[in-house]
Coordinates of C-alpha atoms in Angstrom, one line a residue:
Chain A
X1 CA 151.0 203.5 35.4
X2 CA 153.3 200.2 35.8
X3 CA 156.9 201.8 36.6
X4 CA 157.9 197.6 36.5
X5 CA 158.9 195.6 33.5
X6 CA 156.7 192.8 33.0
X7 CA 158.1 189.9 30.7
X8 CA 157.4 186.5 29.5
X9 CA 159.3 184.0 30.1
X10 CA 159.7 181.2 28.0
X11 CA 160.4 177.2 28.7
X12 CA 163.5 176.3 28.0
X13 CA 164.2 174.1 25.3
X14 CA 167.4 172.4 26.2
X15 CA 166.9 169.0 27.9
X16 CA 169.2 168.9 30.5
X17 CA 167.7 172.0 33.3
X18 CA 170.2 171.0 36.0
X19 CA 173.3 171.0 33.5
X20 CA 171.9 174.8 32.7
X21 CA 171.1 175.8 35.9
X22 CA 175.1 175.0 37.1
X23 CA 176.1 177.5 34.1
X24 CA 173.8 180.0 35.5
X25 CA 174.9 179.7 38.9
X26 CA 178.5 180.2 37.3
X27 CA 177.2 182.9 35.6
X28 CA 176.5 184.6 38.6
X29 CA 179.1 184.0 40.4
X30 CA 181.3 186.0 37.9
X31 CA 178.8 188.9 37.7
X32 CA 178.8 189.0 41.6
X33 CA 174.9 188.7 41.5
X34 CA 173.8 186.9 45.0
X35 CA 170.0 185.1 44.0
X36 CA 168.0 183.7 46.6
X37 CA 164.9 181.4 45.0
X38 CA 162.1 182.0 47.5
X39 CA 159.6 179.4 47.3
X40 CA 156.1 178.4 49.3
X41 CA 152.3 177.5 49.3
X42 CA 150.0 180.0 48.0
X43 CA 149.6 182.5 50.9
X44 CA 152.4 181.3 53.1
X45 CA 154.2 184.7 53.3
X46 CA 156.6 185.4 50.9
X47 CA 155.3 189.3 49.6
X48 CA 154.4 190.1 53.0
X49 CA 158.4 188.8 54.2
X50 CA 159.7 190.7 51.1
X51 CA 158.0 193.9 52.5
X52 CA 159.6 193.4 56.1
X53 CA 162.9 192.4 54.3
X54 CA 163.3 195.7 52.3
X55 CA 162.0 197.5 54.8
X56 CA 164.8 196.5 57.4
X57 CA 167.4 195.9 54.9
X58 CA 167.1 198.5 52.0
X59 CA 168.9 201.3 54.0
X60 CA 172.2 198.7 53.9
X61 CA 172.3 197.1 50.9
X62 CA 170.6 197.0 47.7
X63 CA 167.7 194.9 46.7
X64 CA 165.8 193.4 43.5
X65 CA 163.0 191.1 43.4
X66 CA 162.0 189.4 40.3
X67 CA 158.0 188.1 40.8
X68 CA 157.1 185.1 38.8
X69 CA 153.3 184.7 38.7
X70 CA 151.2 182.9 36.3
X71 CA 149.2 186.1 35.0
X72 CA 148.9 188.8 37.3
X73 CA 151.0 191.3 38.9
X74 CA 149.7 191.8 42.3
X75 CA 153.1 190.7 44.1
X76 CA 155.2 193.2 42.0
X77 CA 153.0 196.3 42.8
X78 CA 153.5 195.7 46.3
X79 CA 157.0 195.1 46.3
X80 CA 157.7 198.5 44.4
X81 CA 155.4 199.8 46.8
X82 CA 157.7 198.7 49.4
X83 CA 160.7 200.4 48.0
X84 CA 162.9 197.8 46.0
X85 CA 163.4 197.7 42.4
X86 CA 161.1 195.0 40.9
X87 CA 160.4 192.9 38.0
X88 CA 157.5 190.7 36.6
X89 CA 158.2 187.5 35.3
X90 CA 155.4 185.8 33.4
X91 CA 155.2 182.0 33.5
X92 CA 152.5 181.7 30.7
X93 CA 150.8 179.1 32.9
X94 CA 153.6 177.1 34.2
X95 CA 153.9 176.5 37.7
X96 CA 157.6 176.6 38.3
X97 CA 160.3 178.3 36.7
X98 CA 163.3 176.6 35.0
X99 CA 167.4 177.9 34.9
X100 CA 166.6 179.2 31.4
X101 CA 163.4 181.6 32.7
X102 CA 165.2 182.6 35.7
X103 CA 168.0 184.0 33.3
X104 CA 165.9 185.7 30.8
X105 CA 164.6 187.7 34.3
X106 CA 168.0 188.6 35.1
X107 CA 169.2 189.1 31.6
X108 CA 166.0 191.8 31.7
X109 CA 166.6 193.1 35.0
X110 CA 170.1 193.7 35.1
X111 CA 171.3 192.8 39.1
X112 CA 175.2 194.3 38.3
X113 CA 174.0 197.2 40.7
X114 CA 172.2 194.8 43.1
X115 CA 173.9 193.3 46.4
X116 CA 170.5 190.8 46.6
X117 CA 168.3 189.4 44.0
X118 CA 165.1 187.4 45.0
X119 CA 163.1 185.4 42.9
X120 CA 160.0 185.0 44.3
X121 CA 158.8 181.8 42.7
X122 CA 155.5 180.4 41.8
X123 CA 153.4 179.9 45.0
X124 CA 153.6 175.9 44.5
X125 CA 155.4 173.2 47.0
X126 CA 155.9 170.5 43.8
X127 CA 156.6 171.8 40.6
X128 CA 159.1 174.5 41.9
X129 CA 161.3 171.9 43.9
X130 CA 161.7 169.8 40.5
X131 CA 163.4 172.6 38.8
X132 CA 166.6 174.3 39.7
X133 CA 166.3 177.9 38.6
X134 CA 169.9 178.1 38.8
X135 CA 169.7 180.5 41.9
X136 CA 172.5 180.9 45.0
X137 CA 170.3 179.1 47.1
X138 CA 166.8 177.5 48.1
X139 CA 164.8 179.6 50.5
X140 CA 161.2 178.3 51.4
X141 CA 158.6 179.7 53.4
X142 CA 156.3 177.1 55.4
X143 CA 153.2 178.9 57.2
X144 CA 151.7 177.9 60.5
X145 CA 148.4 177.7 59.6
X146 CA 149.6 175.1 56.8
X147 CA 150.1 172.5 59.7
X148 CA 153.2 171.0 60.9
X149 CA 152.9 168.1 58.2
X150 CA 154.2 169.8 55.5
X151 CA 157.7 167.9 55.3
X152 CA 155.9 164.4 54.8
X153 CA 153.5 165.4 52.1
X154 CA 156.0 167.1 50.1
X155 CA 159.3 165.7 50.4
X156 CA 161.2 167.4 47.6
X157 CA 160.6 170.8 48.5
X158 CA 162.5 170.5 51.7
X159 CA 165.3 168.5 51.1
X160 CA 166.0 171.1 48.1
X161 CA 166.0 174.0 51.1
X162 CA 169.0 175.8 52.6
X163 CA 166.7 177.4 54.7
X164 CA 163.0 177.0 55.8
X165 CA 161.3 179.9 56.9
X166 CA 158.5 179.0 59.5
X167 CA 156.3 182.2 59.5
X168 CA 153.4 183.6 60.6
X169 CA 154.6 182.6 64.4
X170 CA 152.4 185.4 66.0
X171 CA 149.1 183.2 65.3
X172 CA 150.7 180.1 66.7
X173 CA 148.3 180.5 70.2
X174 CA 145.3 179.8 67.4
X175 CA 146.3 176.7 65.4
X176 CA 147.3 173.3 66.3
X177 CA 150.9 173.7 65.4
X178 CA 153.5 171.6 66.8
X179 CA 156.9 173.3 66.7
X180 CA 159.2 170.7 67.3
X181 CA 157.7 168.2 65.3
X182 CA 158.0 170.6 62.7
X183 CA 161.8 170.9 62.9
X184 CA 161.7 167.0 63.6
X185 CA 159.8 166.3 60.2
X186 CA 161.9 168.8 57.9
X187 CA 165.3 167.9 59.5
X188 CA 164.0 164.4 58.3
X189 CA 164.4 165.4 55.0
X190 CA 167.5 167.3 55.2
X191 CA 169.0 167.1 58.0
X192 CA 171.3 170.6 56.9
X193 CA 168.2 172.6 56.8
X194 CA 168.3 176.1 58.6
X195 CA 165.0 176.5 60.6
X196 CA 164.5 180.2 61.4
X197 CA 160.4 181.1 63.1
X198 CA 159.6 184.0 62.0
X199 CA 156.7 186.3 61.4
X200 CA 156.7 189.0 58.8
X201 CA 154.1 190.8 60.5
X202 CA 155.7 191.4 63.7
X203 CA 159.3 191.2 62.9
X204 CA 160.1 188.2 65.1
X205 CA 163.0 186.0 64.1
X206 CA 163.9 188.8 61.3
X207 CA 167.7 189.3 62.9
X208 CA 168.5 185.6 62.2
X209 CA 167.2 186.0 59.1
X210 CA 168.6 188.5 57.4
X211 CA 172.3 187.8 59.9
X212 CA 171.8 184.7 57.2
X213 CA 171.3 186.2 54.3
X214 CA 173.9 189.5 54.4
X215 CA 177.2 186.6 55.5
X216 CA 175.6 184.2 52.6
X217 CA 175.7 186.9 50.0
X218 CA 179.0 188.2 51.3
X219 CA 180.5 184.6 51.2
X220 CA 179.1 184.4 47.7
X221 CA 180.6 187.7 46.4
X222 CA 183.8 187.3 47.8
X223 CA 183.5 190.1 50.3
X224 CA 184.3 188.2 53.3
Chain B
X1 CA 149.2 147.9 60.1
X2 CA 147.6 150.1 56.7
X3 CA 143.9 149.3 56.2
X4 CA 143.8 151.0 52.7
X5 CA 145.1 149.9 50.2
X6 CA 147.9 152.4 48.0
X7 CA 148.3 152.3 44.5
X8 CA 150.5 154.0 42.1
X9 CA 148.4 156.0 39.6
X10 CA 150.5 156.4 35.8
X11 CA 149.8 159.1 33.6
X12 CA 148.1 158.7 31.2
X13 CA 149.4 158.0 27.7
X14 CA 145.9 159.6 26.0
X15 CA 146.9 162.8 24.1
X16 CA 143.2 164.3 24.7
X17 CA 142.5 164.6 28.8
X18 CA 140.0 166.7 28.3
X19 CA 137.9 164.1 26.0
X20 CA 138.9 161.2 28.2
X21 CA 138.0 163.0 31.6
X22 CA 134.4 163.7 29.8
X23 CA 134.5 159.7 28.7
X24 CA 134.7 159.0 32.4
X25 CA 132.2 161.4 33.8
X26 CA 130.2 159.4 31.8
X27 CA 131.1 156.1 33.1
X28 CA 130.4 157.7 36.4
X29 CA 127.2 158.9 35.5
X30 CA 126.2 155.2 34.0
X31 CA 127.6 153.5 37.0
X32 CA 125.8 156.2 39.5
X33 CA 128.6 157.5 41.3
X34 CA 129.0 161.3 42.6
X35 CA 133.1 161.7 41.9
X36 CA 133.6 165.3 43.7
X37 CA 137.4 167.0 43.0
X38 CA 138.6 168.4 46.1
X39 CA 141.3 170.9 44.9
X40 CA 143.3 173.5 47.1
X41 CA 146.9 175.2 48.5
X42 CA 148.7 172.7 50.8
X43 CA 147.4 173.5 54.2
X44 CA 144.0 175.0 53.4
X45 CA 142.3 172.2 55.1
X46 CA 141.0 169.2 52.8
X47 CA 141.9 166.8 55.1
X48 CA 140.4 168.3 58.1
X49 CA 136.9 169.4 56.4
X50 CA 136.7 166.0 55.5
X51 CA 137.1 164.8 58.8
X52 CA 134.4 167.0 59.6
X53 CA 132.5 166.2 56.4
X54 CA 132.6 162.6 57.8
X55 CA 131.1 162.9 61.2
X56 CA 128.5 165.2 59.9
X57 CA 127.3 162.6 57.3
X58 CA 128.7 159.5 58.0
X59 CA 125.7 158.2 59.2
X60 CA 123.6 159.1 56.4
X61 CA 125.2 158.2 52.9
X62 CA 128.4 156.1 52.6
X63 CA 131.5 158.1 51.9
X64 CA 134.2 157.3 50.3
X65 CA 137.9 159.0 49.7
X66 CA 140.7 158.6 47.4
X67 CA 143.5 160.4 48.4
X68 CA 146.3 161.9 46.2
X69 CA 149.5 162.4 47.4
X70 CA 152.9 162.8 46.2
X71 CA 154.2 159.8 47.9
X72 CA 152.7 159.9 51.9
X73 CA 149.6 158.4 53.2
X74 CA 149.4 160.9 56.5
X75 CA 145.9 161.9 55.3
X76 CA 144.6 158.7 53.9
X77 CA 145.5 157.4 58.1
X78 CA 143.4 160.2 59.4
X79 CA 140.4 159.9 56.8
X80 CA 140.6 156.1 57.8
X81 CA 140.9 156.8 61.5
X82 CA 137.8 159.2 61.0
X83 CA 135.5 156.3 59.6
X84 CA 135.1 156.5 56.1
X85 CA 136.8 153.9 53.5
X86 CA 139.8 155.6 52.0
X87 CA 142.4 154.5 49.8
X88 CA 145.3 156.3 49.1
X89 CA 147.0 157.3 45.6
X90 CA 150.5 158.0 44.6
X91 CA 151.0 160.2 41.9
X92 CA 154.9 159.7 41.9
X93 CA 155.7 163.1 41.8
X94 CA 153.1 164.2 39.8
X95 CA 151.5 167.5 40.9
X96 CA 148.5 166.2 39.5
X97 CA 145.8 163.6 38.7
X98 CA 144.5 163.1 35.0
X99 CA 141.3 161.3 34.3
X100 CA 143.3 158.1 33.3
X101 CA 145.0 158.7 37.0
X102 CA 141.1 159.3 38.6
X103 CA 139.6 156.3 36.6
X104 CA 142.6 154.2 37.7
X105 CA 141.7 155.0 41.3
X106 CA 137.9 154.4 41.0
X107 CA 138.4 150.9 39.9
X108 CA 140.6 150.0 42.3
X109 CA 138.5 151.6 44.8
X110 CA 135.1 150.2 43.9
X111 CA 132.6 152.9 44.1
X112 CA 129.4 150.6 43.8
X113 CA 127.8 151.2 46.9
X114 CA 129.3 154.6 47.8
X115 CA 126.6 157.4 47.6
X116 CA 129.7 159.9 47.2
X117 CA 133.1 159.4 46.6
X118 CA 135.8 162.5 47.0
X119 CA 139.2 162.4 45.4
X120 CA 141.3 164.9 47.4
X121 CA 143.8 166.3 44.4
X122 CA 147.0 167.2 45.6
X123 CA 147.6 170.5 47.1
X124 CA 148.6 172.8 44.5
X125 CA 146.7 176.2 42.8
X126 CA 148.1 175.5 39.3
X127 CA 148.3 172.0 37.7
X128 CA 145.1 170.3 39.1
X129 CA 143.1 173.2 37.8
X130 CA 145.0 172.4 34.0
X131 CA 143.6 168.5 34.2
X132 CA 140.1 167.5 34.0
X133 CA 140.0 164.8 36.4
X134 CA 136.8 163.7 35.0
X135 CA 134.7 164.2 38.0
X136 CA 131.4 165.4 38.8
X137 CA 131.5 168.5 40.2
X138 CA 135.0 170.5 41.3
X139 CA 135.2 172.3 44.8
X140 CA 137.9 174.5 46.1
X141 CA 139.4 175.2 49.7
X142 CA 140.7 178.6 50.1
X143 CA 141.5 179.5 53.6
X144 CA 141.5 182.5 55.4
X145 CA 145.4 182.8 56.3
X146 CA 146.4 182.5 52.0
X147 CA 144.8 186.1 51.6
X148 CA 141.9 187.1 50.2
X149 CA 144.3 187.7 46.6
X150 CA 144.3 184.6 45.6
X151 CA 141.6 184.6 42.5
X152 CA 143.9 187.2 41.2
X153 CA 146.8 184.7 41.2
X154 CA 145.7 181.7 40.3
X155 CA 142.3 182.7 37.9
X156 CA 142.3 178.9 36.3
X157 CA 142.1 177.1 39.7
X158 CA 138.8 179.7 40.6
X159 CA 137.0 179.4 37.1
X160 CA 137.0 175.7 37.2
X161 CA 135.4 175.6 40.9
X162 CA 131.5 175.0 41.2
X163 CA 132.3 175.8 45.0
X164 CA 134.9 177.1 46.8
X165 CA 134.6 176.6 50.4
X166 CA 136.4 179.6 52.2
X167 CA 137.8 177.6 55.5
X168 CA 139.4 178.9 58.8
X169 CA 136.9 181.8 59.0
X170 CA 137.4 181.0 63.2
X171 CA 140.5 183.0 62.8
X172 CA 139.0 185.7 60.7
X173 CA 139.9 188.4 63.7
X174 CA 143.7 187.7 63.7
X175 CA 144.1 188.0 60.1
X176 CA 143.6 190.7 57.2
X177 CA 141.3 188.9 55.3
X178 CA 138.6 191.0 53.5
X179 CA 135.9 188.7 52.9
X180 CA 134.0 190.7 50.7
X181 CA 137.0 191.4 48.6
X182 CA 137.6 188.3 48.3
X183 CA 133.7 187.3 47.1
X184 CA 133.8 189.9 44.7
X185 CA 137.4 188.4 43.1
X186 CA 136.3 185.0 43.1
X187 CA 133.1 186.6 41.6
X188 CA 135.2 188.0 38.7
X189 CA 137.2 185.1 37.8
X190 CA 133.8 182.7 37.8
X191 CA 130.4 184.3 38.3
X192 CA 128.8 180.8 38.8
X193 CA 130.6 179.8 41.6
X194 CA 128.9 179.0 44.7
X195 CA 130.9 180.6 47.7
X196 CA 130.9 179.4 51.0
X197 CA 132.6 180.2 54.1
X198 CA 133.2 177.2 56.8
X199 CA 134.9 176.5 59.8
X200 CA 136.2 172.7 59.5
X201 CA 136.9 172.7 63.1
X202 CA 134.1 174.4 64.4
X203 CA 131.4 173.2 62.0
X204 CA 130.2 176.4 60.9
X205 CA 129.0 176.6 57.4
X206 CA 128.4 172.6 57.3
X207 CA 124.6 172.7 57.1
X208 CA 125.0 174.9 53.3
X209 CA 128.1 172.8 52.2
X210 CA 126.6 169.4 53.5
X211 CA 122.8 170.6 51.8
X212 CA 124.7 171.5 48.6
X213 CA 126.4 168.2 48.0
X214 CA 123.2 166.0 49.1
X215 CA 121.4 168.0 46.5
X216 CA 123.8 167.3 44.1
X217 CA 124.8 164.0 44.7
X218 CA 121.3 163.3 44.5
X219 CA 120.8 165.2 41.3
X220 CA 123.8 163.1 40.0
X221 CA 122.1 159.8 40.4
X222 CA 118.9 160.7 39.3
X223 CA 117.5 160.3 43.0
X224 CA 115.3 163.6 42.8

């Protein structure tokens, strides 16, 4: 028995994404709905850091995650399994979601009661980037068995980043993983880029984190 | 000082991929070159099982690669640096290659006197798995650290694969990865698919992968 919504979202038809996705940020701004657009490779992360997330932060503040996958609905089940309201959001295919998708979600969801929406986006380093969905701001997830190189093979994806996530820091003794080049290569590509290590499994680096996120939704929703 | 040369693929302007990708496997097939389709998640090791790929066969059969990238050439250096002739193609933010993009790249390459020729896609579970490419045979890297989930999430990618290679199994103990599981979901998605689990910086699996692709490179070119 599904106790999640699961809808499909459709392309937008308007030419001009960016021009929407400033009205949906607006949009959000008045209805006091903070979205974070959580983005990554296949397999860097981003459920397992959603679990950690609600788990440290759903006694504070209330949480909704809106899972866009292609077809399935693995990521949603374990997210209401962790304890936070969820929805699916069907792509039909599409790797990346646009402003007008990511408003048909929250249109379906309804976030008035929510402190801090996450869309956890298609598990893609290109397509995503190329499209604003309109959200708050850019969160991405990089993986340390991915390889420090990252920045230089896809440069969009993080010089469209608030913040880059380096996770899965407790198997660093096992890869070739240069740190600091790391921070050197995405600081390349936007300089203003928040690097926080982190590993969802253990926990580590989870009180810069989520410092981050409760003073940027705050700022957003005029609480502070 | 590049040794390879780099060249900006366009898309194509053909409405029908799929008839022009089977126009060029023909080509291929006339001209006796094994085109394999190297496909998988950024960080799931193409570059580095070629590497391996390289100093395993080098000596035997000439290799050849054509790397796709967004706009770097990191890989196409270290596929030089490892020995093989390499040249590198920018898809100009494309998150994939068409067969016009692939043929475009073989010429330029020369294939003549290359027993097998790789195109390494760009790393991405959704759009290169949508286009044809027109090669022989398509192989998949999924690694240990993405998850064992990942044929539930991205079912095109897995029922276009003739092989995936499952790489990184040398860190099998510090992750959850259920390797049966996963078998069994790639299983579902494509029955057909051969599966095999390698180490690209160990070696292990090599001798199936390495047997599989003399086989059918040698099928390919009429040699048996």
């Amino acid at each position: 028995m599904k106790e999640f919504k699961v809808i499909e979202v459709k392309r937008s038809i308007l030419e001009d994404n960016d021009a929407d996705a400033e009205r949906l940020r607006k949009e959000l701004k008045e209805q006091q709905t903070f979205l974070i657009n959580l983005m990554s490779s296949p397999g860097a992360g981003k459920t397992t850091m959603l679990k950690k997330l609600i788990s440290i932060l759903g006694d504070k503040i209330k949480i909704g995650v809106m899972e866009a996958d292609i077809d399935s609905d693995v990521d949603a089940k374990a997210i209401m399994e962790a304890g936070a309201r969820t929805i699916q959001l069907h792509t039909g295919g599409m790797c990346h979601l646009d402003a007008a998708m990511t408003r048909q979600g929250i249109q379906e969801f309804g976030t008035s009661d929510l402190d801090l929406v996450i869309l956890e986006n298609v598990g893609n380093l290109v397509c995503p980037a190329e499209f604003d969905t309109g959200a708050c701001r850019n969160v991405m997830i990089l993986s340390v068995p991915e390889g420090e190189d990252k920045p230089l093979k896809y440069p969009l994806m993080f010089s469209v980043c608030d913040v880059v996530l380096i996770n899965k820091i407790d198997v660093l003794p096992y890869f070739d993983f240069d740190m600091e080049k790391c921070k050197a290569y995405i600081h390349m590509r936007n300089s203003k880029a928040r690097i926080i290590p982190i590993s969802a499994k253990t926990g580590e680096g989870f009180m810069e984190w989520t410092q981050w996120l409760q003073e940027e939704a705050a700022a957003w929703t005029n609480q502070i």
